Amino acid sequence: MSAAGAEPWLNIVGCLPGGRLAPTAPDGVLDAPAVFGAARMLEAAGVQDAHRKPWPSPLSAGIDAIVDRRGEPTTVLASGDPLYHGVATTLLRALPAREVAVFPAPSALSLAAAALRWPLEKVRCISLHTAPEASIVGHAAPGRRLLALTRNGESPAKIASALSECGYGDSAITVWSGWAGPMRRDGTQQPRR
């Protein structure tokens, strides 16, 4: 199918913990010749080795590789809702919307709020994927709950240090990691405190 065709060539699919795909994802989406995503997510979703395209560093190289496949069936796996602080937002800046189909799952922030039993409308949600971890200080306030998406396993310690330096050293911090890891019986992951 050509990039100018009526059907999207790029499917961006939200995943739930354990590698389950968004319920609205089309059949066969994992059989695309190229399936991009985090290595742990590609593994958890059961993508065939020959089709796996783990995200490179920097991520922009992966975006370029996807754009270079324009018109060829391609899938991107993302955690949760790809349009909520996710890769779909970046890809839609590089490609016309008619070429892209997005199939969201609940966002990582929604799942974290559920695991913590925090009403989402009373939480400030931020992304620190590309921002310095210390920028969380601008969102902190006494009694405010924050949920932050971060870039790697070093981020929680940097966030804790920045908050401590600004007088929030007694604040509780919960780290939710292992997005593609095992789940509890109720379908959520157990956050680490």
mmCIF file of C-alpha atoms in Angstrom:
data_model
loop_
_atom_site.group_PDB
_atom_site.id
_atom_site.type_symbol
_atom_site.label_atom_id
_atom_site.label_comp_id
_atom_site.label_asym_id
_atom_site.label_seq_id
_atom_site.Cartn_x
_atom_site.Cartn_y
_atom_site.Cartn_z
ATOM 1 C CA MET A 1 0.000 0.000 0.000
ATOM 2 C CA SER A 2 1.335 3.435 -0.825
ATOM 3 C CA ALA A 3 1.670 6.253 1.673
ATOM 4 C CA ALA A 4 -0.981 8.169 -0.254
ATOM 5 C CA GLY A 5 -3.516 5.298 0.059
ATOM 6 C CA ALA A 6 -6.686 5.494 2.093
ATOM 7 C CA GLU A 7 -5.521 2.890 4.628
ATOM 8 C CA PRO A 8 -2.892 3.707 7.266
ATOM 9 C CA TRP A 9 0.391 1.830 6.877
ATOM 10 C CA LEU A 10 1.559 2.592 10.439
ATOM 11 C CA ASN A 11 -0.245 1.030 13.415
ATOM 12 C CA ILE A 12 0.671 2.439 16.824
ATOM 13 C CA VAL A 13 -0.595 0.041 19.472
ATOM 14 C CA GLY A 14 -0.808 0.641 23.190
ATOM 15 C CA CYS A 15 0.223 -2.251 25.405
ATOM 16 C CA LEU A 16 -0.773 -3.216 28.901
ATOM 17 C CA PRO A 17 1.548 -4.762 31.482
ATOM 18 C CA GLY A 18 2.565 -8.277 30.517
ATOM 19 C CA GLY A 19 2.573 -7.414 26.806
ATOM 20 C CA ARG A 20 -1.174 -7.557 26.212
ATOM 21 C CA LEU A 21 -2.252 -5.346 23.316
ATOM 22 C CA ALA A 22 -4.971 -2.702 23.393
ATOM 23 C CA PRO A 23 -8.318 -4.464 22.955
ATOM 24 C CA THR A 24 -9.024 -2.593 19.717
ATOM 25 C CA ALA A 25 -5.729 -3.562 18.052
ATOM 26 C CA PRO A 26 -6.311 -5.273 14.703
ATOM 27 C CA ASP A 27 -5.572 -8.967 14.245
ATOM 28 C CA GLY A 28 -2.136 -9.634 12.813
ATOM 29 C CA VAL A 29 -0.670 -6.314 13.928
ATOM 30 C CA LEU A 30 2.355 -8.140 15.386
ATOM 31 C CA ASP A 31 2.983 -9.852 12.046
ATOM 32 C CA ALA A 32 4.080 -6.628 10.330
ATOM 33 C CA PRO A 33 7.552 -6.949 8.766
ATOM 34 C CA ALA A 34 8.819 -4.333 11.245
ATOM 35 C CA VAL A 35 7.555 -3.963 14.817
ATOM 36 C CA PHE A 36 9.220 -1.153 16.773
ATOM 37 C CA GLY A 37 9.167 -0.814 20.554
ATOM 38 C CA ALA A 38 11.131 -1.189 23.755
ATOM 39 C CA ALA A 39 13.013 -4.510 23.779
ATOM 40 C CA ARG A 40 11.164 -5.667 26.922
ATOM 41 C CA MET A 41 7.813 -4.882 25.314
ATOM 42 C CA LEU A 42 8.645 -6.675 22.047
ATOM 43 C CA GLU A 43 9.614 -9.720 24.123
ATOM 44 C CA ALA A 44 6.513 -9.600 26.339
ATOM 45 C CA ALA A 45 4.177 -9.212 23.357
ATOM 46 C CA GLY A 46 5.749 -12.236 21.644
ATOM 47 C CA VAL A 47 6.929 -10.439 18.500
ATOM 48 C CA GLN A 48 8.907 -12.775 16.226
ATOM 49 C CA ASP A 49 12.654 -12.127 16.430
ATOM 50 C CA ALA A 50 12.909 -11.379 12.702
ATOM 51 C CA HIS A 51 10.310 -8.587 13.010
ATOM 52 C CA ARG A 52 11.661 -6.926 16.179
ATOM 53 C CA LYS A 53 13.049 -3.410 15.919
ATOM 54 C CA PRO A 54 14.073 -2.317 19.441
ATOM 55 C CA TRP A 55 14.204 1.438 19.993
ATOM 56 C CA PRO A 56 17.684 2.782 19.379
ATOM 57 C CA SER A 57 19.343 5.535 21.350
ATOM 58 C CA PRO A 58 18.667 8.282 20.560
ATOM 59 C CA LEU A 59 14.974 7.639 19.945
ATOM 60 C CA SER A 60 15.050 10.052 16.993
ATOM 61 C CA ALA A 61 16.956 7.396 14.999
ATOM 62 C CA GLY A 62 13.975 5.061 15.476
ATOM 63 C CA ILE A 63 11.543 7.755 14.369
ATOM 64 C CA ASP A 64 13.666 8.297 11.254
ATOM 65 C CA ALA A 65 13.691 4.530 10.576
ATOM 66 C CA ILE A 66 9.888 4.435 10.788
ATOM 67 C CA VAL A 67 9.474 7.427 8.471
ATOM 68 C CA ASP A 68 11.891 5.741 6.019
ATOM 69 C CA ARG A 69 9.461 2.782 5.851
ATOM 70 C CA ARG A 70 6.670 5.067 4.661
ATOM 71 C CA GLY A 71 4.009 3.042 2.885
ATOM 72 C CA GLU A 72 5.242 -0.339 4.195
ATOM 73 C CA PRO A 73 3.227 -2.155 6.896
ATOM 74 C CA THR A 74 4.791 -1.171 10.219
ATOM 75 C CA THR A 75 3.750 -1.461 13.857
ATOM 76 C CA VAL A 76 4.906 0.499 16.879
ATOM 77 C CA LEU A 77 4.267 -0.834 20.381
ATOM 78 C CA ALA A 78 3.933 1.758 23.123
ATOM 79 C CA SER A 79 3.074 1.571 26.786
ATOM 80 C CA GLY A 80 -0.512 2.503 27.490
ATOM 81 C CA ASP A 81 -1.935 5.401 25.510
ATOM 82 C CA PRO A 82 0.503 6.339 22.711
ATOM 83 C CA LEU A 83 -1.081 9.794 22.438
ATOM 84 C CA TYR A 84 -0.642 10.694 26.120
ATOM 85 C CA HIS A 85 2.985 11.761 26.478
ATOM 86 C CA GLY A 86 3.745 8.978 24.003
ATOM 87 C CA VAL A 87 5.459 8.140 20.746
ATOM 88 C CA ALA A 88 2.317 8.663 18.637
ATOM 89 C CA THR A 89 2.515 12.376 19.347
ATOM 90 C CA THR A 90 6.054 12.478 17.958
ATOM 91 C CA LEU A 91 5.200 10.360 14.910
ATOM 92 C CA LEU A 92 2.157 12.492 14.075
ATOM 93 C CA ARG A 93 4.474 15.505 13.839
ATOM 94 C CA ALA A 94 6.467 13.633 11.186
ATOM 95 C CA LEU A 95 3.632 11.965 9.231
ATOM 96 C CA PRO A 96 0.155 12.908 7.984
ATOM 97 C CA ALA A 97 -2.594 11.676 10.313
ATOM 98 C CA ARG A 98 -4.269 9.712 7.475
ATOM 99 C CA GLU A 99 -1.213 7.404 7.330
ATOM 100 C CA VAL A 100 -1.363 6.477 11.022
ATOM 101 C CA ALA A 101 -3.798 4.382 13.079
ATOM 102 C CA VAL A 102 -3.613 4.590 16.884
ATOM 103 C CA PHE A 103 -5.017 1.931 19.216
ATOM 104 C CA PRO A 104 -4.729 3.111 22.840
ATOM 105 C CA ALA A 105 -4.703 1.104 26.029
ATOM 106 C CA PRO A 106 -5.033 2.704 29.458
ATOM 107 C CA SER A 107 -2.063 5.019 30.005
ATOM 108 C CA ALA A 108 0.777 4.123 32.334
ATOM 109 C CA LEU A 109 -0.314 7.081 34.441
ATOM 110 C CA SER A 110 -3.888 5.760 34.676
ATOM 111 C CA LEU A 111 -2.622 2.316 35.684
ATOM 112 C CA ALA A 112 -0.249 3.792 38.265
ATOM 113 C CA ALA A 113 -3.035 5.928 39.733
ATOM 114 C CA ALA A 114 -5.247 2.843 39.951
ATOM 115 C CA ALA A 115 -2.521 0.818 41.669
ATOM 116 C CA LEU A 116 -1.998 3.628 44.197
ATOM 117 C CA ARG A 117 -5.771 4.231 44.522
ATOM 118 C CA TRP A 118 -5.291 7.924 43.648
ATOM 119 C CA PRO A 119 -8.127 9.724 41.847
ATOM 120 C CA LEU A 120 -6.485 10.787 38.607
ATOM 121 C CA GLU A 121 -8.242 14.151 38.480
ATOM 122 C CA LYS A 122 -6.506 15.070 41.761
ATOM 123 C CA VAL A 123 -3.006 14.199 40.526
ATOM 124 C CA ARG A 124 -0.608 16.291 38.452
ATOM 125 C CA CYS A 125 0.696 14.110 35.593
ATOM 126 C CA ILE A 126 3.954 15.066 33.907
ATOM 127 C CA SER A 127 6.459 13.612 31.480
ATOM 128 C CA LEU A 128 10.173 13.703 32.189
ATOM 129 C CA HIS A 129 11.123 11.589 29.167
ATOM 130 C CA THR A 130 13.105 14.461 27.697
ATOM 131 C CA ALA A 131 13.095 17.035 30.515
ATOM 132 C CA PRO A 132 15.716 17.094 33.269
ATOM 133 C CA GLU A 133 14.598 15.177 36.340
ATOM 134 C CA ALA A 134 15.130 18.299 38.478
ATOM 135 C CA SER A 135 12.303 20.015 36.584
ATOM 136 C CA ILE A 136 9.881 18.069 38.787
ATOM 137 C CA VAL A 137 10.552 20.677 41.471
ATOM 138 C CA GLY A 138 8.465 23.186 39.499
ATOM 139 C CA HIS A 139 5.447 20.893 39.925
ATOM 140 C CA ALA A 140 5.949 20.073 43.605
ATOM 141 C CA ALA A 141 3.812 21.656 46.328
ATOM 142 C CA PRO A 142 2.886 20.612 49.859
ATOM 143 C CA GLY A 143 0.247 17.871 49.701
ATOM 144 C CA ARG A 144 0.338 17.610 45.905
ATOM 145 C CA ARG A 145 0.520 14.155 44.341
ATOM 146 C CA LEU A 146 2.633 13.806 41.224
ATOM 147 C CA LEU A 147 2.838 11.024 38.664
ATOM 148 C CA ALA A 148 5.848 11.316 36.389
ATOM 149 C CA LEU A 149 6.862 9.320 33.354
ATOM 150 C CA THR A 150 10.646 9.003 33.297
ATOM 151 C CA ARG A 151 13.291 7.942 30.831
ATOM 152 C CA ASN A 152 15.276 5.243 32.666
ATOM 153 C CA GLY A 153 16.120 3.519 35.934
ATOM 154 C CA GLU A 154 18.401 6.352 37.071
ATOM 155 C CA SER A 155 15.577 8.904 37.065
ATOM 156 C CA PRO A 156 13.947 8.030 40.431
ATOM 157 C CA ALA A 157 17.166 8.690 42.391
ATOM 158 C CA LYS A 158 17.701 11.980 40.545
ATOM 159 C CA ILE A 159 14.092 13.017 41.237
ATOM 160 C CA ALA A 160 14.438 12.114 44.934
ATOM 161 C CA SER A 161 17.651 14.132 45.169
ATOM 162 C CA ALA A 162 16.104 17.191 43.482
ATOM 163 C CA LEU A 163 13.038 17.051 45.741
ATOM 164 C CA SER A 164 15.164 16.578 48.847
ATOM 165 C CA GLU A 165 17.335 19.588 47.965
ATOM 166 C CA CYS A 166 14.175 21.725 47.759
ATOM 167 C CA GLY A 167 12.785 20.717 51.147
ATOM 168 C CA TYR A 168 10.646 17.730 50.135
ATOM 169 C CA GLY A 169 12.974 15.099 51.590
ATOM 170 C CA ASP A 170 10.237 13.539 53.744
ATOM 171 C CA SER A 171 7.957 12.922 50.753
ATOM 172 C CA ALA A 172 7.051 9.335 49.899
ATOM 173 C CA ILE A 173 8.165 8.198 46.448
ATOM 174 C CA THR A 174 6.766 5.149 44.692
ATOM 175 C CA VAL A 175 8.583 3.672 41.699
ATOM 176 C CA TRP A 176 6.550 1.656 39.225
ATOM 177 C CA SER A 177 8.830 -0.212 36.856
ATOM 178 C CA GLY A 178 8.916 -3.353 34.784
ATOM 179 C CA TRP A 179 6.041 -2.341 32.510
ATOM 180 C CA ALA A 180 6.217 -5.647 30.661
ATOM 181 C CA GLY A 181 6.759 -7.694 33.798
ATOM 182 C CA PRO A 182 4.446 -9.974 35.762
ATOM 183 C CA MET A 183 1.115 -8.725 37.009
ATOM 184 C CA ARG A 184 -0.864 -9.247 40.183
ATOM 185 C CA ARG A 185 -3.937 -11.409 40.151
ATOM 186 C CA ASP A 186 -6.210 -8.351 39.829
ATOM 187 C CA GLY A 187 -4.495 -7.302 36.573
ATOM 188 C CA THR A 188 -2.330 -4.523 38.026
ATOM 189 C CA GLN A 189 1.345 -4.425 38.823
ATOM 190 C CA GLN A 190 2.600 -4.041 42.349
ATOM 191 C CA PRO A 191 4.522 -0.755 42.631
ATOM 192 C CA ARG A 192 7.762 -0.733 44.584
ATOM 193 C CA ARG A 193 8.009 1.800 47.438
#
